[in-house]
Short mmCIF file of C-alpha atoms and ligand atoms in Angstrom, two decimals:
data_model
loop_
_atom_site.label_atom_id
_atom_site.label_comp_id
_atom_site.label_asym_id
_atom_site.label_seq_id
_atom_site.Cartn_x
_atom_site.Cartn_y
_atom_site.Cartn_z
CA LEU H 1066 3.74 -1.78 -37.34
CA PRO H 1067 7.02 -3.54 -36.66
CA VAL H 1068 6.72 -6.76 -34.77
CA LEU H 1069 8.79 -6.53 -31.62
CA ALA H 1070 9.85 -9.52 -29.61
CA ASN H 1071 7.88 -8.68 -26.49
CA GLN H 1072 4.91 -7.00 -28.08
CA HIS H 1073 1.32 -7.79 -27.13
CA VAL H 1074 -1.86 -6.44 -28.58
CA ILE H 1075 -4.80 -6.55 -26.18
CA LYS H 1076 -8.25 -6.48 -27.55
CA ALA H 1077 -10.23 -5.00 -24.81
CA GLY H 1078 -14.00 -4.88 -24.23
CA TYR H 1079 -13.89 -1.72 -22.01
CA VAL H 1080 -10.96 0.33 -20.82
CA LEU H 1081 -11.44 2.47 -17.81
CA ASP H 1082 -9.90 5.91 -17.94
CA VAL H 1083 -9.51 6.48 -14.19
CA ALA H 1084 -8.78 10.16 -14.65
CA SER H 1085 -12.17 11.00 -16.29
CA GLY H 1086 -14.15 7.89 -15.33
CA LYS H 1087 -15.02 7.24 -18.87
CA GLN H 1088 -15.04 3.68 -20.20
CA LEU H 1089 -13.78 3.25 -23.72
CA LYS H 1090 -15.40 0.50 -25.60
CA ASP H 1091 -13.67 -2.01 -27.98
CA GLN H 1092 -10.11 -0.73 -27.78
CA TYR H 1093 -6.76 -2.15 -28.99
CA ILE H 1094 -3.92 -1.75 -26.54
CA VAL H 1095 -0.45 -2.16 -27.89
CA VAL H 1096 2.22 -3.09 -25.42
CA ASP H 1097 5.90 -2.86 -26.35
CA ASN H 1098 8.73 -3.72 -24.03
CA GLY H 1099 6.65 -3.23 -20.90
CA LYS H 1100 5.10 0.07 -21.95
CA ILE H 1101 1.71 0.98 -23.48
CA THR H 1102 2.51 2.40 -26.91
CA SER H 1103 -0.96 3.03 -28.22
CA ILE H 1104 -4.62 2.74 -27.39
CA SER H 1105 -7.13 3.02 -30.25
CA SER H 1106 -10.43 1.73 -31.53
CA ASN H 1107 -8.69 0.75 -34.72
CA GLN H 1108 -7.00 -2.55 -34.98
CA PRO H 1109 -3.19 -2.05 -35.61
CA ALA H 1110 -2.47 -2.38 -39.28
CA SER H 1111 -0.33 -5.36 -38.94
CA PHE H 1112 0.88 -7.41 -36.00
CA ASP H 1113 1.83 -10.85 -34.93
CA GLN H 1114 -1.53 -12.58 -34.37
CA THR H 1115 -0.01 -14.99 -31.86
CA LYS H 1116 0.57 -11.96 -29.69
CA LEU H 1117 -3.08 -11.03 -29.50
CA ILE H 1118 -4.71 -11.20 -26.12
CA ASP H 1119 -8.43 -11.38 -26.43
CA LEU H 1120 -10.14 -9.64 -23.50
CA SER H 1121 -13.03 -8.44 -25.64
CA ASP H 1122 -15.54 -9.59 -22.96
CA LYS H 1123 -13.65 -7.99 -20.03
CA TYR H 1124 -13.39 -4.71 -18.24
CA LEU H 1125 -9.82 -3.34 -18.13
CA VAL H 1126 -8.57 -1.35 -15.20
CA PRO H 1127 -5.04 -0.14 -14.31
CA GLY H 1128 -3.29 -2.57 -11.97
CA LEU H 1129 -4.23 -1.70 -8.43
CA MET H 1130 -1.78 -0.05 -6.07
CA ASP H 1131 -1.78 -0.75 -2.30
CA MET H 1132 0.12 1.81 -0.22
CA HIS H 1133 0.26 -0.10 3.02
CA THR H 1134 1.39 -3.76 3.03
CA HIS H 1135 3.58 -5.91 5.22
CA VAL H 1136 4.53 -8.74 2.83
CA VAL H 1137 7.21 -10.28 5.14
CA ARG H 1138 4.67 -10.69 7.80
CA ASN H 1139 1.77 -13.08 8.37
CA LEU H 1140 -0.08 -11.84 11.35
CA SER H 1141 -3.10 -13.52 10.00
CA LYS H 1142 -1.57 -16.92 10.59
CA ASN H 1143 0.08 -16.84 13.89
CA TYR H 1144 0.54 -13.67 15.91
CA PHE H 1145 3.85 -14.72 17.49
CA ASP H 1146 5.48 -16.18 14.28
CA SER H 1147 7.88 -13.38 14.07
CA TYR H 1148 9.53 -14.54 17.36
CA PHE H 1149 10.26 -18.05 16.04
CA GLN H 1150 11.05 -17.37 12.38
CA SER H 1151 14.50 -16.37 11.18
CA PRO H 1152 14.70 -13.39 8.84
CA HIS H 1153 15.59 -15.82 6.06
CA ARG H 1154 12.46 -17.93 6.72
CA SER H 1155 10.23 -14.93 6.82
CA THR H 1156 11.67 -13.47 3.68
CA ILE H 1157 10.83 -16.77 1.91
CA GLY H 1158 7.29 -16.23 3.23
CA GLY H 1159 7.51 -12.84 1.57
CA VAL H 1160 8.29 -14.47 -1.80
CA VAL H 1161 5.00 -16.41 -1.53
CA ASN H 1162 3.04 -13.38 -0.33
CA ILE H 1163 4.10 -11.08 -3.11
CA GLU H 1164 3.18 -13.59 -5.73
CA LYS H 1165 -0.28 -13.90 -4.16
CA THR H 1166 -0.51 -10.12 -4.14
CA LEU H 1167 0.41 -9.77 -7.76
CA LEU H 1168 -1.97 -12.55 -8.88
CA ALA H 1169 -4.87 -10.73 -7.01
CA GLY H 1170 -4.27 -7.73 -9.33
CA ILE H 1171 -2.15 -5.54 -7.07
CA THR H 1172 0.66 -4.56 -9.49
CA THR H 1173 2.25 -2.03 -7.19
CA ILE H 1174 2.66 -2.08 -3.42
CA ARG H 1175 4.34 0.09 -0.88
CA ASN H 1176 5.74 -2.05 2.01
CA VAL H 1177 6.00 0.00 5.15
CA GLY H 1178 8.17 -1.58 7.80
CA ALA H 1179 10.45 -4.64 7.50
CA SER H 1180 13.51 -5.41 9.54
CA ASP H 1181 16.78 -6.68 7.98
CA TYR H 1182 15.75 -4.89 4.72
CA ARG H 1183 13.94 -8.04 3.76
CA ASP H 1184 11.66 -5.83 1.64
CA VAL H 1185 14.64 -4.41 -0.21
CA ALA H 1186 15.79 -7.93 -0.97
CA LEU H 1187 12.39 -8.85 -2.36
CA ARG H 1188 12.08 -5.68 -4.44
CA ASN H 1189 15.50 -6.29 -5.92
CA ALA H 1190 14.66 -9.92 -6.78
CA VAL H 1191 11.38 -8.84 -8.40
CA ASN H 1192 13.19 -6.15 -10.30
CA ALA H 1193 15.83 -8.50 -11.51
CA GLY H 1194 13.08 -10.77 -12.91
CA GLU H 1195 13.91 -13.63 -10.54
CA ILE H 1196 10.58 -13.96 -8.82
CA PRO H 1197 7.07 -12.75 -9.59
CA GLY H 1198 5.80 -9.84 -7.56
CA PRO H 1199 4.41 -6.37 -7.81
CA ARG H 1200 6.43 -3.22 -8.16
CA MET H 1201 7.61 -2.63 -4.68
CA PHE H 1202 8.33 0.67 -2.99
CA VAL H 1203 9.87 -0.32 0.35
CA SER H 1204 10.81 1.32 3.67
CA GLY H 1205 13.18 -1.13 5.52
CA PRO H 1206 12.94 -0.79 9.30
CA SER H 1207 10.36 1.63 10.51
CA LEU H 1208 11.66 4.44 12.76
CA GLY H 1209 10.04 4.75 16.25
CA ILE H 1210 10.66 5.81 19.85
CA THR H 1211 11.91 3.43 22.57
CA GLY H 1212 8.82 1.52 23.72
CA GLY H 1213 6.70 2.94 20.96
CA HIS H 1214 4.51 1.25 18.32
CA CYS H 1215 7.54 0.57 16.03
CA ASP H 1216 9.55 -0.90 18.78
CA SER H 1217 9.13 -4.57 20.05
CA ASN H 1218 7.82 -4.50 23.54
CA ALA H 1219 6.44 -7.99 24.23
CA LEU H 1220 9.38 -9.60 26.03
CA ASN H 1221 10.68 -8.68 29.48
CA HIS H 1222 13.72 -6.45 29.87
CA THR H 1223 16.24 -9.27 30.24
CA PHE H 1224 15.81 -9.99 26.53
CA ASN H 1225 16.97 -6.61 25.63
CA GLU H 1226 14.61 -6.61 22.68
CA LYS H 1227 14.62 -3.57 20.36
CA SER H 1228 13.41 -3.08 16.91
CA GLN H 1229 15.97 -2.05 14.31
CA GLY H 1230 14.49 1.33 13.61
CA VAL H 1231 14.30 2.62 17.11
CA ALA H 1232 15.86 6.04 17.44
CA ASP H 1233 15.32 8.78 20.08
CA GLY H 1234 16.14 12.35 19.33
CA PRO H 1235 16.46 14.27 16.02
CA TRP H 1236 20.06 13.38 15.30
CA ALA H 1237 19.52 9.66 16.08
CA ALA H 1238 16.42 9.67 13.97
CA ARG H 1239 18.41 11.36 11.08
CA LEU H 1240 21.01 8.68 11.33
CA LYS H 1241 18.36 5.96 10.94
CA VAL H 1242 17.01 7.70 7.87
CA ARG H 1243 20.54 7.93 6.43
CA GLN H 1244 21.15 4.14 7.15
CA ASN H 1245 17.84 3.18 5.45
CA VAL H 1246 18.84 5.40 2.45
CA LYS H 1247 22.25 3.73 2.44
CA TYR H 1248 20.60 0.32 2.14
CA GLN H 1249 18.31 1.47 -0.70
CA VAL H 1250 14.88 2.08 0.70
CA ASP H 1251 12.41 4.03 -1.39
CA VAL H 1252 10.44 5.56 1.49
CA ILE H 1253 10.83 6.29 5.14
CA LYS H 1254 8.23 5.05 7.61
CA PHE H 1255 7.95 6.23 11.22
CA CYS H 1256 5.50 5.70 14.05
CA ALA H 1257 3.93 8.96 15.22
CA THR H 1258 1.53 7.40 17.77
CA GLY H 1259 0.72 4.19 19.55
CA GLY H 1260 -1.08 1.36 17.66
CA VAL H 1261 -3.30 -1.66 17.72
CA PHE H 1262 -0.83 -4.39 17.33
CA SER H 1263 1.86 -3.32 19.78
CA LYS H 1264 2.18 -4.10 23.52
CA GLY H 1265 1.60 -1.30 25.91
CA THR H 1266 0.98 1.57 23.46
CA LYS H 1267 -2.03 3.85 23.35
CA LEU H 1268 -3.75 4.66 20.01
CA GLY H 1269 -4.31 8.23 20.93
CA GLN H 1270 -0.87 8.83 22.35
CA ARG H 1271 1.63 10.85 20.29
CA GLN H 1272 5.15 9.30 20.35
CA TYR H 1273 7.77 11.29 18.42
CA THR H 1274 8.07 15.01 19.29
CA PHE H 1275 7.48 17.55 16.62
CA GLU H 1276 11.16 18.24 16.50
CA GLU H 1277 11.96 14.69 15.80
CA MET H 1278 9.28 14.34 13.13
CA LYS H 1279 10.61 17.54 11.37
CA ALA H 1280 14.19 16.00 11.48
CA ILE H 1281 12.93 12.74 9.90
CA VAL H 1282 10.96 14.51 7.17
CA ASP H 1283 13.77 16.94 6.41
CA GLU H 1284 16.44 14.20 6.18
CA ALA H 1285 14.16 11.91 4.07
CA HIS H 1286 13.16 14.68 1.68
CA THR H 1287 16.78 15.82 1.37
CA HIS H 1288 17.54 12.29 0.04
CA GLY H 1289 14.55 12.21 -2.15
CA ARG H 1290 12.51 9.81 -0.24
CA THR H 1291 8.84 10.27 0.75
CA VAL H 1292 7.63 9.80 4.32
CA ALA H 1293 4.83 7.71 5.63
CA ALA H 1294 3.71 8.28 9.28
CA HIS H 1295 1.72 5.64 11.21
CA ALA H 1296 -0.71 7.83 13.25
CA HIS H 1297 -3.97 7.03 14.91
CA GLY H 1298 -4.33 9.88 17.40
CA THR H 1299 -5.20 13.39 16.51
CA GLU H 1300 -2.17 15.13 17.92
CA GLY H 1301 0.26 12.72 16.34
CA ILE H 1302 -1.58 13.08 12.90
CA GLN H 1303 -1.44 16.88 13.20
CA PHE H 1304 2.22 17.08 14.16
CA ALA H 1305 3.11 14.65 11.37
CA ILE H 1306 1.14 16.67 8.72
CA LYS H 1307 2.85 19.89 9.91
CA ALA H 1308 6.18 18.17 9.84
CA GLY H 1309 5.51 17.57 6.14
CA VAL H 1310 5.04 13.89 5.77
CA ASP H 1311 3.58 12.62 2.48
CA SER H 1312 1.10 10.23 3.88
CA ILE H 1313 -0.73 9.42 7.16
CA GLU H 1314 -1.24 5.76 7.78
CA HIS H 1315 -4.49 4.68 9.49
CA ALA H 1316 -5.52 8.36 10.40
CA SER H 1317 -8.17 7.04 12.83
CA PHE H 1318 -9.03 10.02 14.91
CA LEU H 1319 -9.75 12.89 12.61
CA ASP H 1320 -11.49 16.02 13.70
CA LYS H 1321 -12.41 19.11 11.60
CA GLU H 1322 -9.18 20.93 12.27
CA THR H 1323 -7.10 17.92 11.38
CA ILE H 1324 -9.07 17.30 8.11
CA LYS H 1325 -8.45 20.99 7.16
CA LEU H 1326 -4.85 20.70 7.88
CA ALA H 1327 -4.59 17.49 5.63
CA LYS H 1328 -6.28 19.46 2.85
CA LYS H 1329 -3.98 22.51 3.37
CA TYR H 1330 -0.80 20.39 3.24
CA GLY H 1331 -2.09 18.15 0.52
CA THR H 1332 -1.27 15.05 2.72
CA TYR H 1333 -2.48 11.70 1.51
CA LEU H 1334 -4.48 9.54 3.86
CA SER H 1335 -4.08 5.79 3.74
CA MET H 1336 -6.86 4.33 5.78
CA ASP H 1337 -6.96 0.55 6.29
CA ILE H 1338 -10.68 0.22 6.76
CA TYR H 1339 -10.98 -3.42 5.87
CA ASN H 1340 -8.85 -5.30 8.21
CA THR H 1341 -10.95 -4.42 11.27
CA GLU H 1342 -13.45 -7.06 10.11
CA TYR H 1343 -10.71 -9.69 9.74
CA THR H 1344 -9.21 -9.00 13.22
CA LEU H 1345 -12.54 -8.95 14.98
CA SER H 1346 -13.69 -12.30 13.39
CA LYS H 1347 -10.34 -14.20 13.24
CA GLY H 1348 -8.05 -12.46 15.58
CA GLU H 1349 -8.89 -14.58 18.58
CA GLU H 1350 -8.54 -17.76 16.80
CA ASN H 1351 -5.18 -16.64 15.37
CA GLY H 1352 -3.92 -15.92 18.85
CA VAL H 1353 -4.03 -12.08 18.93
CA PRO H 1354 -3.83 -11.03 22.54
CA GLU H 1355 -6.77 -9.53 24.29
CA GLU H 1356 -5.01 -6.17 24.69
CA ASN H 1357 -4.75 -5.82 20.89
CA LEU H 1358 -8.21 -7.16 20.24
CA ASN H 1359 -9.55 -4.55 22.54
CA LYS H 1360 -7.78 -1.74 20.82
CA GLU H 1361 -9.24 -2.94 17.51
CA ARG H 1362 -12.71 -2.93 18.94
CA LYS H 1363 -12.21 0.63 20.07
CA VAL H 1364 -10.64 2.06 16.79
CA GLY H 1365 -12.39 0.33 13.92
CA GLY H 1366 -15.69 2.17 14.06
CA ILE H 1367 -14.12 5.59 14.69
CA GLN H 1368 -11.68 5.16 11.84
CA ARG H 1369 -14.55 4.33 9.43
CA GLU H 1370 -16.46 7.52 10.49
CA SER H 1371 -13.23 9.46 9.94
CA PHE H 1372 -12.87 7.94 6.56
CA SER H 1373 -16.32 9.14 5.61
CA LYS H 1374 -15.59 12.70 6.84
CA ALA H 1375 -12.31 12.80 5.00
CA VAL H 1376 -13.89 11.68 1.72
CA LYS H 1377 -16.61 14.22 2.04
CA ALA H 1378 -14.07 17.02 2.67
CA GLY H 1379 -12.16 16.01 -0.45
CA VAL H 1380 -8.84 15.08 1.33
CA ASN H 1381 -6.32 13.24 -0.85
CA MET H 1382 -6.95 9.53 -0.41
CA VAL H 1383 -4.94 6.41 -1.41
CA MET H 1384 -5.63 2.66 -0.91
CA GLY H 1385 -3.67 1.31 2.04
CA THR H 1386 -4.82 -1.96 3.36
CA ASP H 1387 -2.21 -3.24 5.95
CA ALA H 1388 -2.26 -6.64 4.27
CA GLY H 1389 -0.55 -9.05 6.50
CA ILE H 1390 -2.95 -8.42 9.17
CA TYR H 1391 -5.37 -10.32 7.00
CA PRO H 1392 -4.23 -12.83 4.29
CA HIS H 1393 -2.19 -11.46 1.32
CA GLY H 1394 -4.16 -11.39 -1.76
CA ASP H 1395 -7.34 -10.19 -0.17
CA ASN H 1396 -6.21 -6.52 -0.67
CA ALA H 1397 -9.07 -5.64 -3.09
CA LYS H 1398 -11.60 -6.39 -0.40
CA GLN H 1399 -11.00 -3.02 0.89
CA LEU H 1400 -12.42 -1.41 -2.18
CA SER H 1401 -15.99 -2.29 -1.34
CA ARG H 1402 -15.50 -0.93 2.16
CA MET H 1403 -14.30 2.33 0.71
CA THR H 1404 -17.48 2.61 -1.31
CA LYS H 1405 -19.53 1.56 1.74
CA PHE H 1406 -18.05 4.36 3.73
CA GLY H 1407 -18.48 7.22 1.28
CA MET H 1408 -16.56 6.83 -1.93
CA THR H 1409 -18.06 6.17 -5.32
CA PRO H 1410 -16.61 3.13 -7.07
CA LEU H 1411 -14.60 5.51 -9.32
CA GLN H 1412 -13.21 7.37 -6.36
CA ALA H 1413 -12.17 4.11 -4.71
CA LEU H 1414 -10.43 3.06 -7.97
CA GLN H 1415 -8.78 6.40 -8.27
CA ALA H 1416 -7.46 6.05 -4.66
CA ALA H 1417 -6.08 2.69 -5.62
CA THR H 1418 -4.41 3.87 -8.94
CA ILE H 1419 -3.96 7.51 -9.94
CA ASN H 1420 -3.79 8.95 -6.38
CA SER H 1421 -1.37 6.19 -5.18
CA ALA H 1422 0.86 6.91 -8.23
CA LYS H 1423 0.91 10.57 -7.12
CA LEU H 1424 1.84 9.69 -3.61
CA LEU H 1425 4.73 7.59 -5.00
CA LYS H 1426 5.55 10.50 -7.43
CA GLN H 1427 5.16 8.01 -10.27
CA GLU H 1428 2.07 9.55 -11.71
CA LYS H 1429 3.71 10.02 -15.15
CA THR H 1430 4.15 6.35 -15.68
CA LEU H 1431 1.93 4.47 -13.22
CA GLY H 1432 -1.70 4.28 -12.35
CA GLN H 1433 -3.38 4.73 -15.64
CA ILE H 1434 -3.90 2.74 -18.95
CA LYS H 1435 -2.37 5.34 -21.08
CA GLU H 1436 0.11 5.79 -23.88
CA GLY H 1437 3.61 5.92 -22.45
CA PHE H 1438 2.70 4.27 -19.13
CA PHE H 1439 3.88 0.97 -17.78
CA ALA H 1440 1.69 -1.86 -19.00
CA ASP H 1441 0.22 -2.70 -15.66
CA ILE H 1442 -3.20 -3.89 -16.56
CA ILE H 1443 -5.83 -6.05 -14.92
CA ALA H 1444 -9.15 -7.28 -16.23
CA VAL H 1445 -12.36 -8.24 -14.48
CA ASP H 1446 -15.67 -9.89 -15.75
CA ALA H 1447 -18.10 -7.22 -14.57
CA ASN H 1448 -18.21 -3.49 -14.73
CA PRO H 1449 -16.30 -2.26 -11.69
CA LEU H 1450 -18.13 1.00 -11.61
CA GLU H 1451 -21.26 -0.93 -11.01
CA GLN H 1452 -19.90 -3.85 -9.06
CA ILE H 1453 -16.73 -2.95 -7.15
CA THR H 1454 -16.46 -6.47 -5.65
CA THR H 1455 -15.65 -7.84 -9.09
CA LEU H 1456 -12.10 -6.57 -8.36
CA GLU H 1457 -11.78 -9.35 -5.71
CA ASN H 1458 -11.67 -11.81 -8.62
CA VAL H 1459 -9.46 -10.53 -11.37
CA SER H 1460 -9.24 -12.74 -14.42
CA PHE H 1461 -6.07 -11.27 -16.02
CA VAL H 1462 -3.00 -9.59 -14.66
CA MET H 1463 -0.23 -7.95 -16.64
CA LYS H 1464 2.67 -6.17 -15.04
CA ASP H 1465 5.39 -4.42 -17.05
CA GLY H 1466 3.93 -5.99 -20.12
CA VAL H 1467 4.30 -9.52 -18.83
CA VAL H 1468 1.17 -11.64 -18.37
CA TYR H 1469 1.07 -13.33 -14.94
CA LYS H 1470 -2.53 -14.46 -15.00
CA GLN H 1471 -4.98 -15.25 -17.82
N1 LIG P 1981 -0.92 -1.65 11.97
C1 LIG P 1981 -1.96 -0.99 12.59
C2 LIG P 1981 -1.80 -0.84 14.13
O1 LIG P 1981 -1.35 -1.70 14.71
C3 LIG P 1981 -3.13 -1.71 12.26
C4 LIG P 1981 -4.47 -1.03 12.77
C5 LIG P 1981 -5.56 -1.89 12.31
N2 LIG P 1981 -6.81 -1.52 12.64
C6 LIG P 1981 -7.51 -0.49 12.04
N3 LIG P 1981 -8.72 -0.30 12.48
N4 LIG P 1981 -7.16 0.17 11.10
O2 LIG P 1981 -2.10 0.07 14.69
#
């Protein structure tokens, strides 16, 4: 075996094949130039011993993928921070947050909603190797109707406040998609219904019309971008699915018909069922207004029931946490809630790896520890299929063949 400059050989105790659920014992994983070039129970014939990473007492899992984050936001710290922080300051916060995220074993994120293309800047800096962070698939400003969940409605009208992604009507919405594409987003996010953390919006209330949603999806797909729709209420979820979105974020109010629809269209559900606990215990102390706390109290339980129903029905599920509502780096806490509300540990891990890779259309290179795949590998001390919470304390993180934590 030729010794390449950036080669590693990992001696692994157990390697989880997330596709089959099998755990392969005592494997050697060879990593060359960021990719996995072989996995075998035989030690490579010859290699640079200094490049050996001994994880023979660990359980290896593909790097986790979180499909719903807000890395340039810290709702958890001070609800009104965004009013007082410049975009530059908050982007620097993002630098800190993505490192925390990566070190927690989240090697890929989708960031859904950031003004000023702060997420694009972060992604580009990560890709250029300037700062540590996960692989980032980013949306730039979220599209939304005037006064909707993706607008800013807190200040009175004399401030003329308006979020950057606000667009009413199919053509205005197409223009926003085109602008986001122009400034290099990977995914388009829009708000289909009201939400918890916005002023004056109702969770169950649909916002964009079907015509607008179709225009957004058509424009995005034309330009090779996937679409994520924020939707709590049933009608908004249904319209978004029928309009052809790739994922529904939150998906709180699901009935039988909507679940059927999601199955028929193959839509992925990204349900943030952990953050409820954080908001209800810490929200008040962090200054979250009563209106928003109240909405959280109403939706949390229902969303978890919907999650259980969707899992039972076999809908496509990914892991989406809404990190930023709670502290960055706690993303994996959601996995145990996913098992509590109906998934097996393997299903939860599949949601956070192979399914997320499919949603991103990266399933040929991300989401598995497999030959030809990017070397995004994490390790934990206990068997994650028996003890899912072990993923809250990862002891090893490799992304792109680079070790970030050991
Ligand atoms: N960003 C979402 C919203 O404001 C968060 C919802 C959080 N709560 C929940 N139960 N998922 O609507």
